[in-house]
Amino acid sequence: MIRVIHVSDDAVAHALGVDAVVAALRTAAPEAELRRVSGWGMHWLEPIIEVDGIGYGPVAAEDVQAILAGEADHLRLGIIAEHPWIAGQDRLTFARAGKTRPLSLEDYAATGGWVGLNAARARPAQAVLDEVKASGLRGRGGAGFPAGIKWQTVADTPGAVKYIVANADEGDSGTFADRMLMEGDPYGLIEGMAIAGYAVGARKGYIYIRSEYPHAIARLEAAIALSRAIVAPFDVEVRVGAGAYVCGEETSLLNSLEGKRGEVRAKPPLPAIEGLFGRPTVVNNVLTLAAIPWILAHGGVAYAAYGMGRSRGTMPLQIAGNVRYGGLYETAFGITLGDIVNRIGGGSESGAPVRAVQVGGPLGAYFPPALFDTPFDYESFAARDGLIGHGGVVVFDASVDMLAQARFAMEFCAHESCGKCTPCRIGSTRGVEALDRVRAGGRSAPDNVERLPQMRNAKGPQPGAAAELALVEDLCDTMASTSLCALGGFTPYPVMSAIRHFPEDFGAGTPVAEAAE
Amino acid sequence: MDLDTILRKHRDSEGPLLPILRDIQAAFGCISEAHKREVAQALNLTRAEVHGVASFYHDLRDAPADRPIIRLCHAEACQARGGRALVAAAERIADGRVLTEAVYCLGLCAVGPSAIVGDEIHARLTPAKLAALIEKAAA
């Protein structure tokens, strides 16, 4: 019997040397059928291979002989679909992860591919819009805006030309769900975009993807070419970014697509009314669009049966950082943060106690273990001055220096600011300086401005770190209230949460006043 | 690819400036003053508009890099896995032979620290693995 060997084709496997494993397999078992499949999302076990349905990982080239001889029990994972870490998930968007060859149209059709698109096209466009509204699907990029309402706005806005834009500029640290989906199930995204195009009357779609994802870019371009006839008359094109985090913000992304500097636009007008080239445009995150085929195939009500409160459906969580069992975990909204970190993630990889968890990327708040009872949904996180963002959960152990993390948040904002609005452009740099003075324990000498003759009546420098910290809090308040977009507006989340929950890292153990209410 | 070929390739696309600049960067290693003027001419833009776009994006350079480049992830998930120490070590090991630049997230956040050299990605970096990468790039 010819052996069938599945080998993970996820970028994580590539980064961990899967090419050498493939070479070893070809030498050791030349007769076997090698299938490059998408990743299961169990990143701590990559590279994963499956020999006649039995999983092994993490596999190095020198393990191959033992695995083929059935002597690698220490790497044996059994049937991966039955592994508790996979069996405990609700995989709707990632139903194909680990199972199919990403570019195989045959595999895609055999696993329910194109059912959603055909179901949509068999109905009037308004019925598709109603189905998406019934699902309660909200934007998975972070803002959480109801997808159905956005689509309805675009559908209702008159215009001969409309666009669908997939935001694949997944710049948040700790997130990789878009990358995994585009590498592992590219037709899922294309199908979702084609359904959106049918629903709102758009014939052109752009996928704006970051340049840091070379594997995903190549995969998407191949998938678009192979599926062109199926999604026609809808047409999809890939556009690659050029290393600007802010282009993940939708209006900045649109400017970048138009060939301009990636500066944010003031809203209104909403992109749904005046978007790409001034035309009505749906801008949705990859995960939002990739959830659509399932919704059309199984019904919006079935999707809405998952979740809690106003957060319906499932969220592909990305468990990352210093964590034992990291990877992609798709589950219904409502699971607590503690469950994500400890029960699923297995605590820190280093073995030291978990001290902080940043949820929602570089603009998300740091949560201490005392808040691990927070349920994972949009409103619960907002109520505790945090955000779920794109679903990234980054775990830090006891060695983390929270003042350094707060400083990094400001530094990152300064590095990535588009420069359009002052609070973000200048505030972030002043924030770095003020946090450096907190580190130094305040200052005693007057600065250059205070030495000017005009300033002779002003108060001199206030001694101590507390005065500098008060300045940081004041600055955060200004940035949060007056920035044009989420980059400057949300940078205070990590900074203020670090100050509030970890005051001992900000100077002499002085308790810090509540702020940023 | 020469500049004319690049311009022709994007003749029919909407908003072609960024794809053109990316192709120039890939073909020539930078976007020179002469490139900016020619692109401006071809797209009926001012040279200042092209310069404004070219100078906005971190990937686009105005002079070619004089050494091989290794881009190390500086973002939070890699920091949580020892990325800060590795970044400091990289400077020391590279010792001016390769450019160590920052990249903010490669989507390998559960297996960091990570780096990208050209289109080749690497994860679970240790100082020893990083040193091997640097030696390979510098050779």
XYZ file of C-alpha atoms in Angstrom:
656
model
C 0.000 0.000 0.000
C 1.289 3.444 -0.860
C 1.647 5.616 2.175
C 0.000 9.020 2.260
C 2.028 11.553 4.200
C 0.631 14.971 5.040
C 3.198 17.678 5.701
C 2.309 21.081 7.108
C 2.781 23.914 4.617
C 2.177 26.711 7.119
C 4.780 29.480 7.392
C 5.480 28.369 10.965
C 6.566 24.968 9.633
C 8.751 26.680 7.039
C 10.353 28.878 9.679
C 11.129 25.757 11.710
C 12.807 23.792 8.964
C 10.088 21.754 7.260
C 12.023 21.786 3.969
C 14.684 19.552 5.487
C 11.950 17.200 6.738
C 10.446 17.001 3.254
C 13.845 16.223 1.751
C 14.374 13.460 4.315
C 10.922 12.008 3.591
C 11.578 11.915 -0.154
C 14.801 10.017 0.434
C 13.425 7.617 3.034
C 10.056 6.929 1.405
C 10.303 7.747 -2.315
C 7.136 5.783 -3.100
C 4.956 7.635 -0.591
C 2.468 10.279 -1.699
C 3.464 13.574 -0.067
C 0.667 16.064 0.383
C 1.417 19.591 1.501
C -1.556 20.595 3.617
C -2.488 23.690 5.595
C -1.371 24.007 9.217
C -3.551 22.736 12.072
C -2.658 25.806 14.113
C -0.796 23.810 16.820
C 2.285 25.958 16.547
C 4.195 24.461 19.461
C 4.187 21.121 17.586
C 5.279 22.375 14.176
C 6.580 21.021 11.879
C 3.751 18.465 11.981
C 3.513 15.508 9.630
C 0.827 12.830 9.414
C 1.702 9.353 8.194
C -1.427 7.476 7.100
C -3.516 9.658 9.387
C -1.295 9.493 12.479
C 0.253 12.796 13.476
C 3.823 13.439 14.628
C 5.444 16.620 15.830
C 7.623 18.534 16.227
C 9.517 16.668 13.521
C 13.138 17.227 12.565
C 14.787 15.661 9.530
C 16.659 13.151 11.709
C 13.365 11.856 13.161
C 12.012 10.749 9.800
C 13.545 7.252 9.757
C 12.181 6.436 13.214
C 8.717 7.763 12.358
C 8.465 5.678 9.201
C 9.647 2.619 11.135
C 6.948 3.234 13.742
C 9.538 3.851 16.456
C 8.904 7.496 17.280
C 6.428 7.211 20.141
C 7.782 10.356 21.807
C 6.649 12.407 18.795
C 3.397 10.547 18.181
C 0.280 12.722 18.457
C -2.309 10.170 17.307
C -5.194 11.296 15.142
C -4.858 15.058 15.250
C -8.549 15.826 14.759
C -9.170 13.930 18.012
C -6.444 15.754 19.957
C -8.189 17.584 22.825
C -6.671 20.920 21.748
C -8.368 20.562 18.337
C -11.489 18.664 19.407
C -12.336 21.395 21.937
C -12.592 24.095 19.266
C -15.544 25.353 17.226
C -13.877 25.512 13.853
C -16.197 27.228 11.397
C -13.862 29.649 9.602
C -10.913 27.282 10.041
C -12.852 24.080 9.307
C -10.298 23.068 6.663
C -7.174 23.864 8.663
C -4.780 20.925 8.633
C -6.964 18.873 6.332
C -6.807 20.203 2.799
C -4.200 21.144 0.222
C -4.521 24.932 0.051
C -4.560 25.256 -3.743
C -6.509 22.096 -4.533
C -9.862 23.032 -6.036
C -10.829 19.394 -5.657
C -10.181 19.433 -1.890
C -11.970 22.758 -1.564
C -15.111 21.561 -3.344
C -15.055 18.276 -1.404
C -15.129 20.168 1.911
C -18.113 22.392 1.196
C -16.332 24.943 -0.960
C -18.436 27.224 -3.170
C -21.688 26.072 -1.476
C -22.042 29.507 0.108
C -21.377 31.336 -3.159
C -23.877 29.195 -5.060
C -26.458 29.643 -2.294
C -25.943 33.404 -2.448
C -26.205 33.633 -6.210
C -29.424 31.602 -6.172
C -31.057 34.327 -4.100
C -31.743 38.030 -4.508
C -28.925 40.235 -3.199
C -31.137 41.607 -0.421
C -31.678 38.084 0.923
C -27.890 37.691 1.188
C -27.632 40.975 3.090
C -30.393 39.828 5.449
C -28.601 36.531 6.057
C -25.385 38.331 7.027
C -27.338 40.652 9.323
C -29.046 37.666 10.953
C -25.658 36.108 11.675
C -24.708 39.037 13.910
C -21.218 38.916 12.365
C -19.086 41.870 13.481
C -15.837 43.125 12.011
C -13.017 40.835 13.071
C -10.305 43.411 12.432
C -10.937 44.952 15.815
C -13.586 47.637 15.467
C -16.434 45.149 15.700
C -18.799 46.998 13.387
C -21.735 44.814 12.207
C -20.811 43.499 8.764
C -24.410 43.291 7.527
C -25.072 46.972 8.248
C -21.888 48.004 6.446
C -22.821 45.899 3.420
C -26.353 47.302 3.406
C -24.947 50.842 3.357
C -22.779 50.027 0.350
C -25.659 48.257 -1.392
C -27.971 51.229 -0.796
C -25.465 53.826 -2.001
C -25.960 54.428 -5.710
C -22.896 53.978 -7.877
C -21.929 52.226 -11.093
C -18.608 51.078 -9.621
C -18.205 49.634 -6.125
C -15.368 47.760 -4.483
C -14.734 44.991 -1.990
C -11.474 45.432 -0.097
C -10.077 42.693 2.103
C -7.892 44.129 4.821
C -5.047 41.623 5.082
C -2.609 44.096 6.596
C -2.408 42.011 9.757
C 0.171 44.124 11.563
C -0.771 43.439 15.192
C 1.874 41.577 17.095
C 0.493 38.298 18.377
C -1.864 37.773 15.457
C -1.540 35.339 12.592
C -5.077 34.153 11.803
C -5.263 36.111 8.538
C -1.906 34.734 7.505
C -2.944 31.158 8.276
C -6.208 31.544 6.438
C -4.632 33.039 3.334
C -1.895 30.410 3.271
C -4.122 27.487 4.170
C -7.552 28.254 2.738
C -7.194 31.055 0.187
C -10.360 30.085 -1.673
C -12.333 30.705 1.529
C -11.367 34.380 1.420
C -11.968 34.634 -2.324
C -15.413 33.031 -1.951
C -16.317 35.431 0.875
C -15.297 38.398 -1.266
C -17.294 37.119 -4.237
C -20.376 36.773 -2.031
C -19.873 40.322 -0.743
C -19.506 41.522 -4.325
C -22.765 39.868 -5.322
C -24.595 41.258 -2.267
C -23.580 44.893 -2.734
C -23.154 45.015 -6.503
C -19.360 45.186 -6.748
C -17.338 43.429 -9.425
C -13.827 44.190 -8.284
C -12.089 43.138 -5.117
C -8.663 44.008 -3.747
C -6.759 42.100 -1.104
C -4.343 44.491 0.579
C -1.713 42.309 2.194
C 1.414 43.236 4.131
C 4.810 42.623 2.602
C 5.943 40.670 5.689
C 3.869 37.667 4.525
C 5.692 36.398 1.401
C 4.172 32.898 1.596
C 0.630 34.190 1.818
C 1.160 36.594 -1.088
C 2.348 33.800 -3.388
C -0.470 31.511 -2.281
C -3.167 34.126 -2.894
C -1.862 34.990 -6.334
C -1.915 31.328 -7.337
C -5.395 30.811 -5.868
C -6.816 33.838 -7.662
C -5.524 32.565 -11.001
C -6.952 29.073 -10.413
C -10.401 30.227 -9.262
C -10.889 33.102 -11.705
C -13.485 31.282 -13.814
C -15.466 30.175 -10.752
C -15.911 33.600 -9.167
C -16.323 35.492 -12.472
C -17.653 38.066 -13.193
C -16.157 39.033 -9.833
C -12.444 39.750 -10.106
C -9.867 39.771 -7.313
C -6.451 41.411 -7.272
C -3.680 41.275 -4.671
C -1.974 44.496 -3.611
C 1.100 44.301 -1.436
C 1.854 46.905 1.221
C 5.288 48.318 1.915
C 5.858 48.042 5.631
C 3.513 50.582 7.172
C 1.530 49.394 10.215
C -0.905 52.290 9.937
C -2.112 50.980 6.556
C -4.151 48.433 8.503
C -6.407 51.357 9.394
C -9.100 51.308 6.739
C -8.889 54.859 5.410
C -5.107 54.760 5.361
C -5.325 51.442 3.531
C -7.584 53.014 0.908
C -5.124 55.876 0.389
C -2.328 53.359 -0.005
C -4.354 51.379 -2.554
C -4.921 54.589 -4.482
C -1.145 55.066 -4.643
C -0.905 57.783 -2.032
C 0.898 58.112 1.271
C -0.824 55.868 3.791
C -2.238 58.730 5.800
C -5.594 58.361 7.492
C -8.632 60.235 6.257
C -11.076 62.023 8.497
C -14.427 60.241 8.759
C -17.081 61.039 7.577
C -17.368 60.346 4.718
C -17.507 56.671 5.567
C -15.697 54.327 3.179
C -19.029 52.562 2.666
C -20.229 55.747 0.930
C -16.998 57.304 -0.369
C -14.255 54.731 -0.226
C -11.706 53.567 -2.769
C -11.381 56.198 -5.541
C -14.412 57.877 -3.959
C -16.647 54.872 -4.692
C -18.814 52.930 -2.226
C -16.508 50.324 -0.726
C -16.814 47.403 1.665
C -13.617 47.221 3.728
C -13.619 44.051 5.836
C -10.948 42.089 7.609
C -9.893 38.732 6.119
C -11.580 36.816 8.951
C -14.855 38.689 8.492
C -14.968 37.826 4.799
C -13.808 34.260 5.389
C -16.695 33.701 7.835
C -19.209 34.563 5.116
C -19.226 31.298 3.072
C -20.143 29.291 6.205
C -22.925 31.759 7.038
C -24.423 31.488 3.558
C -24.086 27.716 3.508
C -25.538 27.066 6.978
C -27.634 30.160 7.614
C -27.103 33.280 9.682
C -29.173 31.892 12.549
C -26.892 28.860 12.879
C -23.862 31.183 13.094
C -25.565 33.397 15.670
C -26.196 30.330 17.841
C -22.527 30.568 18.848
C -21.291 33.328 21.131
C -22.591 35.559 23.919
C -24.342 38.912 24.250
C -23.782 41.037 21.189
C -20.713 39.057 20.118
C -22.088 36.300 17.911
C -20.336 33.442 16.221
C -16.770 32.306 16.694
C -13.460 34.102 17.060
C -10.192 32.602 15.850
C -8.030 33.351 18.902
C -4.311 33.563 18.450
C -2.470 32.426 21.552
C 1.085 33.697 21.440
C 4.110 34.942 23.305
C 5.530 33.071 26.277
C 2.950 30.283 26.296
C 3.250 26.500 26.261
C 0.537 25.588 23.797
C 0.426 28.490 21.389
C -1.412 28.653 18.097
C -4.786 29.212 16.534
C -7.816 28.388 18.657
C -11.216 29.131 17.129
C -13.977 29.170 19.680
C -17.320 30.802 20.404
C -17.195 34.186 22.166
C -17.607 34.057 25.936
C -14.634 31.941 27.043
C -12.716 33.642 29.877
C -9.234 35.070 29.490
C -7.970 32.760 32.242
C -9.247 29.728 30.348
C -7.457 30.912 27.216
C -4.151 31.472 28.972
C -4.085 28.606 31.460
C -6.446 25.836 30.391
C -5.824 26.087 26.632
C -2.454 27.803 26.524
C -1.025 25.801 29.433
C 0.485 28.862 31.130
C 3.913 30.243 30.341
C 6.437 28.239 28.352
C 9.235 29.345 30.658
C 7.404 27.882 33.660
C 7.522 31.190 35.539
C 4.160 32.573 36.672
C 2.165 34.537 34.105
C 2.295 38.212 35.014
C 0.577 40.039 32.160
C -1.398 39.287 29.022
C -1.736 41.781 26.205
C -4.949 41.271 24.297
C -5.630 42.857 20.921
C -2.196 43.698 19.563
C 0.094 46.665 20.231
C -2.916 48.903 20.878
C -4.523 46.493 23.341
C -4.469 46.658 27.123
C -2.283 44.573 29.425
C -4.372 42.430 31.765
C -3.066 41.063 35.073
C -4.126 37.599 36.322
C -6.579 39.371 38.652
C -8.736 40.093 35.583
C -8.601 36.576 34.142
C -12.346 36.185 34.751
C -13.041 38.619 31.862
C -15.125 36.840 29.207
C -13.796 37.142 25.687
C -16.281 39.395 23.940
C -16.256 42.933 22.591
C -18.283 44.533 25.396
C -16.690 42.768 28.379
C -13.224 43.840 27.333
C -14.356 47.395 26.650
C -15.915 47.511 30.119
C -12.472 46.804 31.595
C -10.670 49.405 29.498
C -9.388 46.888 27.009
C -10.213 45.615 23.572
C -10.199 42.253 21.841
C -8.867 43.732 18.613
C -8.043 41.040 16.105
C -8.021 38.309 18.743
C -4.331 38.168 19.580
C -3.429 37.100 23.122
C 0.229 37.612 24.052
C 1.384 36.055 27.312
C 4.252 37.482 29.397
C 5.856 35.746 32.349
C 7.122 37.251 35.620
C 10.278 38.620 33.987
C 8.373 41.313 32.077
C 9.172 44.947 32.831
C 5.892 46.794 32.404
C 7.509 50.220 32.237
C 9.519 48.940 29.260
C 6.306 47.637 27.676
C 4.551 50.984 28.182
C 7.532 52.755 26.673
C 7.516 50.359 23.730
C 3.844 51.159 23.056
C 4.716 54.858 22.754
C 7.842 54.112 20.731
C 5.889 51.915 18.313
C 3.279 54.648 17.885
C 6.039 57.159 17.145
C 7.631 54.781 14.626
C 4.387 53.992 12.818
C 2.477 57.283 13.089
C 1.381 58.507 9.672
C 1.996 62.057 10.859
C -1.386 63.449 9.945
C -2.568 64.399 13.435
C -0.520 66.047 16.162
C -1.473 64.027 19.260
C -0.202 60.848 17.641
C 2.804 62.284 15.793
C 4.181 64.422 18.644
C 2.454 62.887 21.656
C 4.018 59.500 21.118
C 7.555 60.938 21.113
C 6.851 63.046 24.192
C 5.414 59.911 25.791
C 8.655 58.005 25.261
C 10.604 60.890 26.822
C 8.293 61.203 29.803
C 8.451 57.455 30.477
C 12.237 57.645 30.305
C 12.096 60.321 33.000
C 9.833 58.061 35.059
C 12.550 55.427 34.756
C 15.145 57.967 35.887
C 13.041 58.791 38.944
C 11.979 62.210 37.742
C 14.288 65.151 37.134
C 15.749 67.934 39.197
C 17.344 70.349 36.737
C 15.177 72.692 34.646
C 15.005 71.909 30.928
C 15.861 74.239 28.037
C 12.430 75.828 27.910
C 12.257 76.358 31.644
C 15.587 78.182 31.503
C 14.260 80.802 29.086
C 13.883 84.281 30.607
C 10.210 84.346 29.639
C 9.613 81.346 31.909
C 10.934 82.982 35.060
C 7.515 82.995 36.732
C 6.627 79.396 35.779
C 6.895 76.589 38.260
C 10.246 74.837 38.033
C 10.653 71.130 37.500
C 8.539 68.965 39.792
C 10.710 66.424 41.545
C 9.974 62.704 41.535
C 8.603 60.094 39.194
C 5.013 60.764 40.242
C 4.994 64.165 38.538
C 6.267 62.617 35.307
C 3.692 59.858 35.567
C 0.933 62.428 35.952
C 2.219 63.988 32.746
C 2.039 60.620 30.956
C -1.540 60.162 32.108
C -2.473 63.636 30.935
C -0.819 62.953 27.585
C -2.687 59.651 27.232
C -5.944 61.437 27.897
C -5.168 63.920 25.110
C -4.100 61.222 22.651
C -7.164 59.088 23.372
C -9.585 61.979 22.924
C -8.119 63.826 20.003
C -6.266 61.435 17.659
C -7.731 60.895 14.203
C -7.538 57.109 14.214
C -6.984 54.137 16.469
C -3.178 54.284 16.321
C -2.868 57.415 18.431
C -6.275 56.921 20.005
C -5.603 53.438 21.366
C -1.892 53.666 22.252
C -3.035 54.852 25.711
C -4.626 51.410 26.293
C -1.355 49.511 26.776
C 0.280 52.479 28.515
C -2.518 53.217 30.980
C -3.285 49.568 31.682
C 0.378 48.970 32.489
C 0.414 51.970 34.840
C -2.861 51.068 36.498
C -2.418 47.314 36.929
C 1.345 47.222 37.537
C 2.089 50.431 39.497
C 5.053 48.755 41.215
C 6.964 48.936 37.904
C 6.510 52.703 37.654
C 8.588 53.969 40.520
C 8.949 53.326 44.242
C 5.770 51.324 44.579
C 3.728 54.486 44.817
C 0.070 53.745 44.177
C -1.126 55.553 41.082
C -4.379 57.425 40.839
C -7.117 55.963 38.667
C -7.117 57.454 35.189
C -8.470 57.077 31.658
C -12.002 56.424 32.854
C 13.141 44.226 -15.236
C 13.923 47.702 -16.529
C 11.864 50.745 -15.690
C 9.933 50.810 -18.976
C 8.861 47.210 -18.514
C 7.703 47.976 -14.982
C 5.703 50.989 -16.117
C 4.151 49.023 -18.978
C 3.207 46.150 -16.679
C 1.075 48.453 -14.517
C -0.305 50.612 -17.315
C -3.883 49.386 -16.948
C -4.133 49.071 -13.190
C -5.963 51.431 -10.869
C -3.769 53.388 -8.464
C -0.535 51.888 -9.824
C 2.019 54.012 -7.943
C 2.735 51.729 -5.009
C 3.019 48.528 -7.108
C 5.377 50.389 -9.459
C 7.538 51.611 -6.589
C 7.637 48.121 -5.085
C 8.780 46.673 -8.405
C 11.466 49.345 -8.750
C 12.655 48.619 -5.220
C 12.817 44.891 -6.038
C 14.633 45.412 -9.343
C 17.084 48.156 -8.386
C 17.359 47.874 -4.602
C 16.205 51.456 -4.150
C 14.127 54.237 -5.666
C 16.572 56.811 -6.945
C 15.941 60.441 -7.755
C 15.987 59.580 -11.479
C 13.379 56.854 -10.931
C 11.125 59.287 -9.106
C 11.286 61.773 -11.975
C 10.567 59.139 -14.607
C 7.669 57.643 -12.666
C 6.226 61.118 -12.092
C 6.453 61.822 -15.812
C 4.785 58.538 -16.739
C 1.893 58.868 -14.261
C 1.380 62.598 -14.738
C 2.268 63.332 -11.115
C 4.710 65.809 -9.667
C 8.094 64.579 -8.549
C 7.139 65.727 -5.037
C 4.068 63.480 -5.011
C 6.153 60.455 -5.946
C 8.806 61.363 -3.391
C 6.104 61.773 -0.748
C 4.847 58.259 -1.331
C 8.297 56.695 -1.670
C 9.458 58.251 1.585
C 6.367 57.184 3.534
C 6.839 53.417 3.427
C 9.501 51.643 5.467
C 10.196 49.029 2.752
C 11.224 51.610 0.152
C 14.767 52.959 0.291
C 16.263 55.956 -1.487
C 19.737 54.408 -1.662
C 20.618 50.733 -1.968
C 21.638 48.904 1.188
C 25.405 48.466 1.205
C 25.250 45.251 3.230
C 22.968 42.210 3.445
C 19.899 42.806 5.616
C 18.483 40.676 8.410
C 15.183 41.861 9.793
C 14.483 40.817 13.363
C 11.052 41.014 14.904
C 10.919 43.688 17.596
C 7.223 43.293 18.447
C 5.618 42.276 21.738
C 5.071 38.559 21.151
C 8.748 38.085 20.330
C 9.721 40.335 23.267
C 7.786 37.971 25.525
C 9.992 35.145 24.240
C 13.361 36.795 24.729
C 13.378 39.023 21.666
C 14.870 42.044 23.404
C 18.013 40.173 24.426
C 18.314 38.685 20.946
C 18.081 42.100 19.294
C 20.917 43.312 21.491
C 22.954 40.181 20.677
C 22.338 40.612 16.942
C 24.096 43.972 16.865
C 27.063 42.479 18.640
C 27.327 39.393 16.434
C 26.757 41.296 13.190
C 29.492 43.759 14.095
C 28.693 45.955 11.125
C 28.904 43.158 8.533
C 25.141 42.913 8.013
C 22.396 45.442 8.630
C 20.068 44.334 11.409
C 16.762 46.071 10.900
C 13.507 45.947 12.836
C 10.377 44.303 11.534
C 7.151 44.472 13.477
C 5.601 41.017 13.456
C 6.023 38.157 10.996
C 2.957 36.254 12.218
C 5.081 33.593 13.933
C 4.084 34.806 17.372
C 3.909 31.519 19.285
C 7.342 30.348 18.107
C 9.423 33.527 18.339
C 11.827 35.191 18.343
C 11.720 35.325 14.563
C 13.522 36.955 11.674
C 13.243 37.317 7.913
C 16.118 37.360 5.418
C 14.851 38.181 1.937
C 11.724 36.011 1.754
C 13.144 33.331 4.031
C 11.649 33.156 7.531
C 13.186 31.756 10.699
C 11.673 31.096 14.122
C 12.681 29.888 17.610
C 15.901 31.830 17.228
C 18.615 31.416 19.817
C 21.849 33.407 19.855
C 23.572 30.411 18.196
C 20.968 30.078 15.418
C 21.031 33.819 14.879
C 24.823 33.800 14.659
C 24.613 31.092 11.975
C 22.086 33.204 10.037
C 24.306 36.236 10.263
C 27.388 34.304 9.140
C 25.442 32.906 6.187
C 24.168 36.346 5.182
C 27.580 37.973 5.604
C 29.390 35.321 3.569
